[in-house]
Coordinates of C-alpha atoms and ligand atoms in Angstrom, one line a residue:
X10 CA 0.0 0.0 0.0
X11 CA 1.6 3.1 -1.0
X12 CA 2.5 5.5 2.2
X13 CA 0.5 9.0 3.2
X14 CA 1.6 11.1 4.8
X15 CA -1.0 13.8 5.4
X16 CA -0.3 17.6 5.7
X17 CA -3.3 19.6 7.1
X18 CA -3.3 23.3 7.5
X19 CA -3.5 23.9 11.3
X20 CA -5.7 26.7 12.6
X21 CA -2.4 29.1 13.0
X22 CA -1.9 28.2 9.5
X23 CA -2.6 31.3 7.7
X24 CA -4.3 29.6 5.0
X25 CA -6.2 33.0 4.4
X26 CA -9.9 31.3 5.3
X27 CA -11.6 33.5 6.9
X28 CA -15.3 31.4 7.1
X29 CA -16.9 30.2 11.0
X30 CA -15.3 27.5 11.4
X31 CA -11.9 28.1 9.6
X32 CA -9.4 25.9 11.0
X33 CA -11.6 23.6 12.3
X34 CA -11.5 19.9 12.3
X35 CA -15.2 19.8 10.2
X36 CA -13.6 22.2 7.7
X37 CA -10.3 20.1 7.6
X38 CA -12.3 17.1 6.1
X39 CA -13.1 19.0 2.8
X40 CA -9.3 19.4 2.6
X41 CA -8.6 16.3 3.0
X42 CA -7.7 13.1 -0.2
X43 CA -10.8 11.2 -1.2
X44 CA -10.0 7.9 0.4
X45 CA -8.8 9.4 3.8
X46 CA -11.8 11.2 4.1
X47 CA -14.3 8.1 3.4
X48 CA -11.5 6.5 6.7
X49 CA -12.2 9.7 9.0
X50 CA -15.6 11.2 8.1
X51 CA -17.5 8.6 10.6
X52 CA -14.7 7.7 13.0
X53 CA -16.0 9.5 16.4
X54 CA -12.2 10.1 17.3
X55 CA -10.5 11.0 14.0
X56 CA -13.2 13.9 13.1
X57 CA -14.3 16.4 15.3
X58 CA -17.8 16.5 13.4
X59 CA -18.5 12.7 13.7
X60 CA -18.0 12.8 17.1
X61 CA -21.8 14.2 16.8
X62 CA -23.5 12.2 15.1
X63 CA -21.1 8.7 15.1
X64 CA -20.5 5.8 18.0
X65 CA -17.9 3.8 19.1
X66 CA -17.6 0.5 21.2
X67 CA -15.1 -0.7 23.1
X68 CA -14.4 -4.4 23.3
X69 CA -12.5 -5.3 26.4
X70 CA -11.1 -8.6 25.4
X71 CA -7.1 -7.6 26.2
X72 CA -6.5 -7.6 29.9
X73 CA -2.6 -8.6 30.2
X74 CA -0.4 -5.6 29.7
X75 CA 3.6 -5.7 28.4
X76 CA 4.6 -2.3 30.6
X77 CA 3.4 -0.2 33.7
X78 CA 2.5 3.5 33.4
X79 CA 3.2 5.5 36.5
X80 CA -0.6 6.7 35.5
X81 CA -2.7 3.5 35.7
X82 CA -4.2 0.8 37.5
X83 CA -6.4 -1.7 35.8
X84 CA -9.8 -2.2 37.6
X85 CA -12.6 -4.5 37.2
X86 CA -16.3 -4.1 38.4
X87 CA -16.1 -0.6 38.5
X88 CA -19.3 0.4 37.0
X89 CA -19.4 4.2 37.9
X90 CA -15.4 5.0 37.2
X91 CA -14.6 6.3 33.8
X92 CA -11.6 6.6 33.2
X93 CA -9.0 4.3 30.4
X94 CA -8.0 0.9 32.1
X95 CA -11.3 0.7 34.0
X96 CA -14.0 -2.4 32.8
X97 CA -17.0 -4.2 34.6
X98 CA -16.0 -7.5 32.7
X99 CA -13.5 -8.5 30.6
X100 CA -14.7 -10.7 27.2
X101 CA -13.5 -13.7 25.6
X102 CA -13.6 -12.8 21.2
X103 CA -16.7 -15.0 21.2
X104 CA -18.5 -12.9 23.5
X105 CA -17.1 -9.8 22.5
X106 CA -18.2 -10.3 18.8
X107 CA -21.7 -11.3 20.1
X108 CA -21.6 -8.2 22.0
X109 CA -20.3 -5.8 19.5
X110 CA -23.0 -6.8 17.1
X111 CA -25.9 -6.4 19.5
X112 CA -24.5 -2.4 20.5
X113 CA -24.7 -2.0 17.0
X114 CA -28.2 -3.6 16.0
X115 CA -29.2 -1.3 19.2
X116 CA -27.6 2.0 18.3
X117 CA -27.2 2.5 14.4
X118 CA -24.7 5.5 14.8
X119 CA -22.4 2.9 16.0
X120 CA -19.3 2.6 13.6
X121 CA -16.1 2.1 15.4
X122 CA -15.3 -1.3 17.0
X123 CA -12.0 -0.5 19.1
X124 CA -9.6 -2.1 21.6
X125 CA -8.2 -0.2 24.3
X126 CA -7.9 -2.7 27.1
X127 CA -8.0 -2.8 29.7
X128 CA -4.4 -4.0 29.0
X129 CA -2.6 -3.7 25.8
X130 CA -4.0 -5.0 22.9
X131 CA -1.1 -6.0 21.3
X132 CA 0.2 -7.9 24.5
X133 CA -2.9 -10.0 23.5
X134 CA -2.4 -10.5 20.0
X135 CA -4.7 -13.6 19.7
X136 CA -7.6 -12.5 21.7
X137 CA -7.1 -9.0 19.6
X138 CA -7.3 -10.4 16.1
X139 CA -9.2 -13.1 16.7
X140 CA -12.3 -10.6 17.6
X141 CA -11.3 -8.6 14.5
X142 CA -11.0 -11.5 12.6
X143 CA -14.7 -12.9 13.6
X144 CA -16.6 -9.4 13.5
X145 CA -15.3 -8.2 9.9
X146 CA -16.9 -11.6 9.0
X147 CA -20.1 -10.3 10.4
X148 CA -20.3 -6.7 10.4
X149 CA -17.8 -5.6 7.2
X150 CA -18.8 -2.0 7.8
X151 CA -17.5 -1.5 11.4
X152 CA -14.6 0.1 11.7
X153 CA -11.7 -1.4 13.5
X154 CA -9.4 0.7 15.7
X155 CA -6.7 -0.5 18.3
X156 CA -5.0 1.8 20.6
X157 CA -1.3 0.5 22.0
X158 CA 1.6 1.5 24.7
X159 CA 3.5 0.6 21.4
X160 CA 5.9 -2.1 22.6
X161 CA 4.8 -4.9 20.9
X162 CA 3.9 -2.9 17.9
X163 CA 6.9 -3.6 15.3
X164 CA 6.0 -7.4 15.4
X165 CA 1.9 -6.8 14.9
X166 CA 2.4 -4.3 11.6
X167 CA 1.6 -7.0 9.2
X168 CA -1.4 -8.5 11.0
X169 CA -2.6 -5.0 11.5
X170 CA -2.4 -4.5 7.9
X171 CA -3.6 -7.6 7.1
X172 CA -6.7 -7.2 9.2
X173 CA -7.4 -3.9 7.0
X174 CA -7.0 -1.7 10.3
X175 CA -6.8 2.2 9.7
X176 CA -6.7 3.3 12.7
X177 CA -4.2 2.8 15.3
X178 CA -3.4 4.9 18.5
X179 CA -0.1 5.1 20.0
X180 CA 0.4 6.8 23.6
X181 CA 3.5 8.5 23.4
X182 CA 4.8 10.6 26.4
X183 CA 8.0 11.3 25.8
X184 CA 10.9 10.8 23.7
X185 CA 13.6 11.3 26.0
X186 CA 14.3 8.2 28.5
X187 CA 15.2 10.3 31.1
X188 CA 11.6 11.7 31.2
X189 CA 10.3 8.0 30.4
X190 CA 11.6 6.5 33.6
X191 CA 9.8 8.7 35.9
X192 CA 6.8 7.7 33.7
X193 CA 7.2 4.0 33.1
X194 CA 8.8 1.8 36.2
X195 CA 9.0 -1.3 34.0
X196 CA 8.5 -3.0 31.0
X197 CA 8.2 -6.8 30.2
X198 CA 10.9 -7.2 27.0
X199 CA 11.9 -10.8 25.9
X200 CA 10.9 -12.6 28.8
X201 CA 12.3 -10.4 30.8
X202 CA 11.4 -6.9 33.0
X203 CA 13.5 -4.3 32.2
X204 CA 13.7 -1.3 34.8
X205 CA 14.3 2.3 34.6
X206 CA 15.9 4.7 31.8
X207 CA 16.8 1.2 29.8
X208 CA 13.6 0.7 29.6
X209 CA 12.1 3.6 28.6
X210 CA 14.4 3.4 25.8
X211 CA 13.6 0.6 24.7
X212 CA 9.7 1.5 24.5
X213 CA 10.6 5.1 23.3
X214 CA 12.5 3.1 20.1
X215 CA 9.6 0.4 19.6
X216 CA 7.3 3.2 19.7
X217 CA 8.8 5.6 17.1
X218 CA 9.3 2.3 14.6
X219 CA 6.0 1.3 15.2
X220 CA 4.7 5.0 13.6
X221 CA 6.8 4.8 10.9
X222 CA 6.0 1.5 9.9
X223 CA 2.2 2.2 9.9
X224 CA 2.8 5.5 8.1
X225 CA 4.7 3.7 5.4
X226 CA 1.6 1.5 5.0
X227 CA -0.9 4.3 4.6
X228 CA -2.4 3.4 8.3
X229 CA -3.6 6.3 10.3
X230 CA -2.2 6.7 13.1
X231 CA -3.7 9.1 15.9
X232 CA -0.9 9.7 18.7
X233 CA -2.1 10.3 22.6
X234 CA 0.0 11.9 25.0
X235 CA -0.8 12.5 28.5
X236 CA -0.1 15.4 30.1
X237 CA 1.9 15.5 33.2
X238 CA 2.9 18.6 35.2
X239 CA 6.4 18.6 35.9
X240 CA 7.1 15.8 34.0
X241 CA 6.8 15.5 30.5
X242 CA 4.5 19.2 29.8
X243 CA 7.5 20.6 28.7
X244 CA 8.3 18.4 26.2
X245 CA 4.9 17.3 24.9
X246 CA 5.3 20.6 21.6
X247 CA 8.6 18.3 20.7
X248 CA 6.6 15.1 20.6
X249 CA 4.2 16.9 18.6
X250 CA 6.4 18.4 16.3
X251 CA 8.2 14.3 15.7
X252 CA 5.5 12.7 14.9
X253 CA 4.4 15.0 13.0
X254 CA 7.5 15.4 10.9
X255 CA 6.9 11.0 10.7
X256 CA 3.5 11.6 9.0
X257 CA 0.9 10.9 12.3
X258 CA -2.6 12.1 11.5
X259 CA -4.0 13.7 14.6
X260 CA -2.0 14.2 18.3
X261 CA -4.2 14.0 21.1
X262 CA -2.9 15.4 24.6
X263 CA -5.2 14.3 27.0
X264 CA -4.6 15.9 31.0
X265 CA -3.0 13.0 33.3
X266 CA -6.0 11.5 35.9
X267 CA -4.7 11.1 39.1
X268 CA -7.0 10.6 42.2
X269 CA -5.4 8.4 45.2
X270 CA -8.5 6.5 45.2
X271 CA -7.5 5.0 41.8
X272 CA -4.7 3.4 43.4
X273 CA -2.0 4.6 40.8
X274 CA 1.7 5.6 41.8
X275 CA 0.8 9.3 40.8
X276 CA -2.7 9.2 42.6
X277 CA -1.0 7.9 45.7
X278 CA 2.4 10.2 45.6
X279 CA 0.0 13.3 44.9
X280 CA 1.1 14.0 41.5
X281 CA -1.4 16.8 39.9
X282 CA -3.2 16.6 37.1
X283 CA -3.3 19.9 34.8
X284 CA -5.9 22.5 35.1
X285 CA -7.9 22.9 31.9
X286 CA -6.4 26.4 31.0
X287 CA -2.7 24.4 31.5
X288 CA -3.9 22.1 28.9
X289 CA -5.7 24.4 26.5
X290 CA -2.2 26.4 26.0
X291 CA -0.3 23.1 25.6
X292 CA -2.0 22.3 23.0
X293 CA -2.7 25.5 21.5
X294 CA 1.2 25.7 21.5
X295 CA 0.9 22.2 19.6
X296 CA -1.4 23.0 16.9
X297 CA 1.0 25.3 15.4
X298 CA 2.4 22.2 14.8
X299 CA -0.3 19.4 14.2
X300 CA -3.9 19.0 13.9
X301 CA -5.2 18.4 17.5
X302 CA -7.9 16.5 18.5
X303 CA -9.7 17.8 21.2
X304 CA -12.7 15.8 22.1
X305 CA -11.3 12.7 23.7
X306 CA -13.4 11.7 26.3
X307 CA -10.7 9.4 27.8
X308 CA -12.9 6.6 28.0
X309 CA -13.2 3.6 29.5
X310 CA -12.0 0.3 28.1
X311 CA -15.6 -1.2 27.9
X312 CA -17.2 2.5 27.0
X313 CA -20.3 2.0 24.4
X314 CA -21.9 5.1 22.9
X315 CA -21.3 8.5 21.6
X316 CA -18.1 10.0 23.1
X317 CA -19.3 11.3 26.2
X318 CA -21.8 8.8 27.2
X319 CA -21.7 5.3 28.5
X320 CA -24.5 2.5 27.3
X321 CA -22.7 -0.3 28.4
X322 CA -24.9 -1.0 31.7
X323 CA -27.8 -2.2 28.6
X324 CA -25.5 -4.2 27.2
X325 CA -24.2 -6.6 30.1
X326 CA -23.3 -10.3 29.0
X327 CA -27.0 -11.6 30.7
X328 CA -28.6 -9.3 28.8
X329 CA -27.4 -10.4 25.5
X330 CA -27.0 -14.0 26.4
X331 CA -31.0 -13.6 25.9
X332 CA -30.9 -12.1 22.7
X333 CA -31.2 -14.4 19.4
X334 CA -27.9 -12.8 16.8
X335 CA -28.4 -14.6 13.6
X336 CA -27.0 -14.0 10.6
X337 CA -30.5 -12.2 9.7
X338 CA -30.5 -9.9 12.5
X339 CA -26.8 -8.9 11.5
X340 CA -28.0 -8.0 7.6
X341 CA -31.0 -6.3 9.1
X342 CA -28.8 -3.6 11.5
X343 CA -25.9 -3.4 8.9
X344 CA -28.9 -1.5 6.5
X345 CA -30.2 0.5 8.9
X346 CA -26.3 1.6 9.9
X347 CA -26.1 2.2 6.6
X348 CA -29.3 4.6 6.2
X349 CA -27.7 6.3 9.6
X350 CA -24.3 6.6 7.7
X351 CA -25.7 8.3 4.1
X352 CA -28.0 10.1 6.1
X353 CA -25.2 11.7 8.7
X354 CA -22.4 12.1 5.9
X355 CA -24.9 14.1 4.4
X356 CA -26.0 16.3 7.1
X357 CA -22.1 16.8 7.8
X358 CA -21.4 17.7 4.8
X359 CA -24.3 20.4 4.4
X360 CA -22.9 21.9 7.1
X361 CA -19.3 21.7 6.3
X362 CA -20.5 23.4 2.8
X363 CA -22.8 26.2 4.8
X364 CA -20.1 26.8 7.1
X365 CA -17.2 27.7 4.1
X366 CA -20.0 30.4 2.4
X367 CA -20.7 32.0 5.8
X368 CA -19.3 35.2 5.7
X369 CA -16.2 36.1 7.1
X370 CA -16.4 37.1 11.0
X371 CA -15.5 40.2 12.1
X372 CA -12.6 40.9 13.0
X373 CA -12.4 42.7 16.3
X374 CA -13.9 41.7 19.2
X375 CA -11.6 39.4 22.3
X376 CA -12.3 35.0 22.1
X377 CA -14.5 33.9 24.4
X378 CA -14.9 30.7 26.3
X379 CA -19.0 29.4 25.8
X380 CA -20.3 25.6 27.8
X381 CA -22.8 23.8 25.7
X382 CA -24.9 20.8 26.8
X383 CA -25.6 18.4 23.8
X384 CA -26.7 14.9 23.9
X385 CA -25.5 14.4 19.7
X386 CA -26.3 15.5 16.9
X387 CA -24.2 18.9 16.5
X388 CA -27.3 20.6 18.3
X389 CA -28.0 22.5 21.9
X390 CA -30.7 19.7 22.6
X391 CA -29.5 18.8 26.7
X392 CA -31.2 20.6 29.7
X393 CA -28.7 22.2 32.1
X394 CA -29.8 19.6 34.8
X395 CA -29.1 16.3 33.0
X396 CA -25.3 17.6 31.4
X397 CA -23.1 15.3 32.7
X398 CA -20.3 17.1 30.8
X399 CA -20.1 20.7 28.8
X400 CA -18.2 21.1 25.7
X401 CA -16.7 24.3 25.9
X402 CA -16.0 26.0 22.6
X403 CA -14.0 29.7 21.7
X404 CA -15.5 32.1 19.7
X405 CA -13.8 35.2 18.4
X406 CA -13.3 36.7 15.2
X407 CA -10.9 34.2 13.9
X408 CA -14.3 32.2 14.2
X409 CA -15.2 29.0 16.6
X410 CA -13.1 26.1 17.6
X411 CA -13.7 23.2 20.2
X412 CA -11.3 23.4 23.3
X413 CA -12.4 20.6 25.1
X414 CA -15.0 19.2 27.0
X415 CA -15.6 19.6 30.9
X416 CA -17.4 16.9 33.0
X417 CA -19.9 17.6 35.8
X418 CA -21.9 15.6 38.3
X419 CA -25.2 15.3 37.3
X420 CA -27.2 18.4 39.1
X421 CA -30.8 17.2 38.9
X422 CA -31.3 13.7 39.5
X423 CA -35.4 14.0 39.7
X424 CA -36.2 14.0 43.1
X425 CA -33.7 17.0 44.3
X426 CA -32.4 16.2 47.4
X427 CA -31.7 19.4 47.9
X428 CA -28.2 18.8 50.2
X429 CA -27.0 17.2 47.0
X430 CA -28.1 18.8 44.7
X431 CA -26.4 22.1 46.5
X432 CA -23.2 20.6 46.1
X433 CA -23.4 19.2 42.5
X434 CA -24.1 22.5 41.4
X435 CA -21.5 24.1 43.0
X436 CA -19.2 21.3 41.1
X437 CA -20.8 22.0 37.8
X438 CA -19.9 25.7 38.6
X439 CA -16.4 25.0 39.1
X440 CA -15.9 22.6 35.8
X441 CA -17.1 25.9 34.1
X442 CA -14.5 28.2 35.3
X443 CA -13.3 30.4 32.7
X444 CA -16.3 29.9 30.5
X445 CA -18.8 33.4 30.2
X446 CA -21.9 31.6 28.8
X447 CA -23.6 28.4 28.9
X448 CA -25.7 27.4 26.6
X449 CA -28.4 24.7 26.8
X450 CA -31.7 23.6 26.3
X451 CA -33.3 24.2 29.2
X452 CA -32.6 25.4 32.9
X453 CA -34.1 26.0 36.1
X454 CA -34.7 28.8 37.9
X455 CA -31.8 28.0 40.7
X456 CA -29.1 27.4 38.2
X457 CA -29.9 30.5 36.6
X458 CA -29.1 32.4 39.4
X459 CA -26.1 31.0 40.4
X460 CA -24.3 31.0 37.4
X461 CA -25.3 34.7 37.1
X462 CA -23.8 35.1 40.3
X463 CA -20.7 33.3 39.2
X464 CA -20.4 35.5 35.9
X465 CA -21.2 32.8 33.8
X466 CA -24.5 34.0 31.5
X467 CA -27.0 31.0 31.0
X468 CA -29.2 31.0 27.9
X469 CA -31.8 29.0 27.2
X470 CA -33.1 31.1 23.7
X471 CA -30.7 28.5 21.2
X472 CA -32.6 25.2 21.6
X473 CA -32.6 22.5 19.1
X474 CA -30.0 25.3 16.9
X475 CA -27.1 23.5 15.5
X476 CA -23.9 24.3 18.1
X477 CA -21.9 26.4 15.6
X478 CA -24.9 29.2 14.7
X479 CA -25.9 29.1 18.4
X480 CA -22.5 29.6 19.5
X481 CA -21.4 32.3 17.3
X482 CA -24.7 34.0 17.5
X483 CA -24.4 34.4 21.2
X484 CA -20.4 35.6 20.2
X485 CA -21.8 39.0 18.1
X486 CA -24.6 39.5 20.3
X487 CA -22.1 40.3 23.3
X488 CA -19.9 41.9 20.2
X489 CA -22.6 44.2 19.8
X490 CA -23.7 45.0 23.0
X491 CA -19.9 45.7 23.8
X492 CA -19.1 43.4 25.9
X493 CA -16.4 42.3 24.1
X494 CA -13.9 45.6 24.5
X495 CA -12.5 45.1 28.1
X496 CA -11.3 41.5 29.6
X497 CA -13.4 39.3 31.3
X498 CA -14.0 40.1 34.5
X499 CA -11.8 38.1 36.8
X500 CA -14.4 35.3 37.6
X501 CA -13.9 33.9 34.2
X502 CA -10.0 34.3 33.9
X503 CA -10.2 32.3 36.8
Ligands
CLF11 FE1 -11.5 3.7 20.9 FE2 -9.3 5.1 20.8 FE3 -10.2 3.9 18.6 FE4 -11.5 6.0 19.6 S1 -11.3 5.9 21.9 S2 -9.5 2.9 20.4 S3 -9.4 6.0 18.7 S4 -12.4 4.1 19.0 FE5 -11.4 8.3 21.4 FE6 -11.9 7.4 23.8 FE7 -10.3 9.5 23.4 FE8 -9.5 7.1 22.7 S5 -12.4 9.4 22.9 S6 -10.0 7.7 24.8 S7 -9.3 8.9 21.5
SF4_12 FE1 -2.1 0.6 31.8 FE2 -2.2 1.0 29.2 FE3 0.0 1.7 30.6 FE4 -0.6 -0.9 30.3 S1 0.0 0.6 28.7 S2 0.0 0.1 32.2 S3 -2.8 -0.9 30.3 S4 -2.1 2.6 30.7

């Protein structure tokens, strides 16, 4: 397969565009070759847009891992933790192909099958590709993704290839071994466990001929980085800027979790995590380098659903063992995916189109940060109360661009116990720090006043509007009404 290696103008790029959403992932995909577009244009991670309107599973079928990261600790049965390594069961390929193809008769925006765990999929080759193997059989349309530490990914090339996989992840952290070993304590190389710098070198090596070696056969490969104050923040612009320069498609630097009840080293040695605005520069200063994803929902290993939601309590193995998957019921959900898939490419690329003959924004007037509440779809369609996360988006007269998304305890559970409730609302105030609007479908009467009082303006007036519009309507309204002269007020630089 003859190598790509894909160049995309980055939002810094001064490619002159002046339309909304200039620089924008969405607008990125017109720019983009034929074929590597039909690869991105429903993948939920690769394409900011699909991530609206497009699903992914996770099959957790790998639970043996080749290294340690100073950042996790695998856990089972955890049905209310998300966060990457976490699963309530792990599956055999059998189960997991049974499973993969009831999510996907059960949710028709479903599109991505990927392993992430909640080891290494690659330290699991057999389990791995058998459950490729089986579901291409069944479900040809799904795409397959893996995500991998890297270490065993030299030796799995071919079989990746072979599989017809586009997508692969790599985490890279670093790519000096001096910053690796205070990263990685160990890794487990030819039989044996290497410790400390030496191994960090090794992985660092295996890691870096593992992107090349997809990149010379035309894989996509999306690199994740997680971001660690003190550690390797400082040096995340040069990783950016290497793989880059090897021909990776999309660099995603995700902010280090680290709670002490997770039971890592860092959650237990009280390493911090970065604050959102620490993490928003970083890779700001990366995208003058590389396109940057920033939607990742840093899911679990089991996570079913659009990013940013979790369906895998419906789809527990006793709850499938009673369903009847024949060959029949496969055909039957592969059309209706298929009506999903004409129907959303369509809608996207509407909107892609509308976006590029909007005229050009004006010109003056300071970025600010706006919350949205969305359930899918591209649209303000999610009342204030039932957000369990914002996306936060920055308008200014460079246009809009998604910075990230902030999660929240849900604030109205129903039967408002009021104690709770209190205190889940002063959370959700605090995940919004730094934003000046929210906007959402709906909110009560309580919440308005409190996020008044906190600076943050709550609108309601947008419902049902596609997020773009809504977001850069609300932008020139506070233009206009000159709001937009001075700073924020300190509240929101908080
Ligand atoms: Fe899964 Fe990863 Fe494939 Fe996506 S997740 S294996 S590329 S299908 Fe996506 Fe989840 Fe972020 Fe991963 S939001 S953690 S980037
Ligand atoms: Fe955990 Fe993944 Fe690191 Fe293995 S590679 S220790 S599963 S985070």
């Amino acid at each position: 397969m003859k190598a790509h290696v894909i160049r995309i103008a980055s939002s810094s790029g001064g490619s002159g565009c002046k339309s909304s959403s200039c620089g924008s992932p969405a607008d990125r995909t017109n720019t983009l070759p034929d074929d590597i577009r039909r690869k991105v244009e429903d993948h939920p991670c690769y394409s900011e847009q699909a991530h609206h309107y497009f699903a992914r599973m996770h099959a957790a079928v790998a639970p043996a891992c080749n290294i340690q990261c100073n950042y996790c600790n695998r856990k089972y049965d955890c049905a209310n933790e998300s966060r990457p390594g976490v699963v309530s069961e792990v599956l055999t390929p059998e189960q997991a192909v049974r499973k993969t193809l009831a999510v996907a008769a059960a949710i028709p925006q479903m599109s991505v099958l990927g392993i992430a765990g909640p080891g290494d999929p690659l330290a699991n080759p057999a389990r791995t590709f058998a459950t490729f193997r089986m579901l291409a059989e069944r479900a040809p349309d799904i795409k397959l993704c893996v995500s991998t530490n890297g270490l065993a990914l030299p030796d799995c090339v071919d079989e990746l290839a072979k599989h017809n996989i586009d997508h692969v992840t790599i985490t890279i952290n670093c790519l000096d071994a001096d910053i690796g070993a205070k990263i990685y304590p160990w890794i487990f190389w030819n039989n044996k466990r290497v410790r400390g710098r030496a191994a960090a070198q090794i992985l660092i090596e295996r890691q870096q001929l593992g992107l090349e070696m997809l990149v010379a056969r035309g894989i996509l490969v999306k690199v994740n980085s997680v971001m660690i104050p003190g550690v390797n923040d400082r040096h995340l612009a040069e990783v950016s800027r290497t793989v880059k320069a090897k021909g990776a498609f999309l660099h995603n630097v995700m902010p280090l979790i680290a709670e002490a009840e997770h039971g890592t080293y860092y959650g237990l040695t009280g390493q911090r995590s970065p604050s959102p605005a620490e993490l928003k520069e970083l890779q700001d200063e990366c995208e003058g380098d590389m396109n940057m994803m920033r939607h990742c929902r840093q899911c679990r290993a089991d996570a079913v659903g659009l990013l940013g939601e979790d369906r895998g309590a419906e789809f527990s193995l006793d709850k499938i063992a009673a369903m009847e998957i024949d060959d029949a019921f496969a055909a039957d959900a592969m059309a209706r995916r298929a009506e999903w898939r004409e129907k959303a490419t369509a809608e996207m690329a509407a909107k892609r189109a509308a976006a590029h003959a909007a005229p050009a924004p004006a010109a003056e007037g300071r970025p600010v940060l706006m919350a949205v509440a969305s359930k899918g779809g591209g649209v303000i369609n999610e009342h204030f109360g039932h957000a369990r996360e914002f996306l936060v988006y920055e308008a200014s007269g460079a246009g809009l661009r998604l910075i990230g998304h902030r999660k929240t305890d849900l604030y109205c559970s129903g039967d408002n116990d009021c104690g709770a409730a209190e205190s889940a609302l002063d959370r959700t105030l605090r995940a919004l720090a730094g934003c000046e609007a929210v906007l959402c479908a709906k909110i009560g009467f309580e919440p308005w006043g409190k996020l008044e009082a906190a600076g943050i303006r709550p609108n309601g007036e947008h419902a049902m509007e596609p997020i773009e519009d809504a977001v850069m309507a609300v932008w020139r309204e506070m233009l206009a009404a000159g709001r937009l002269a001075a700073a924020p007020a300190a509240k929101q630089r908080a």
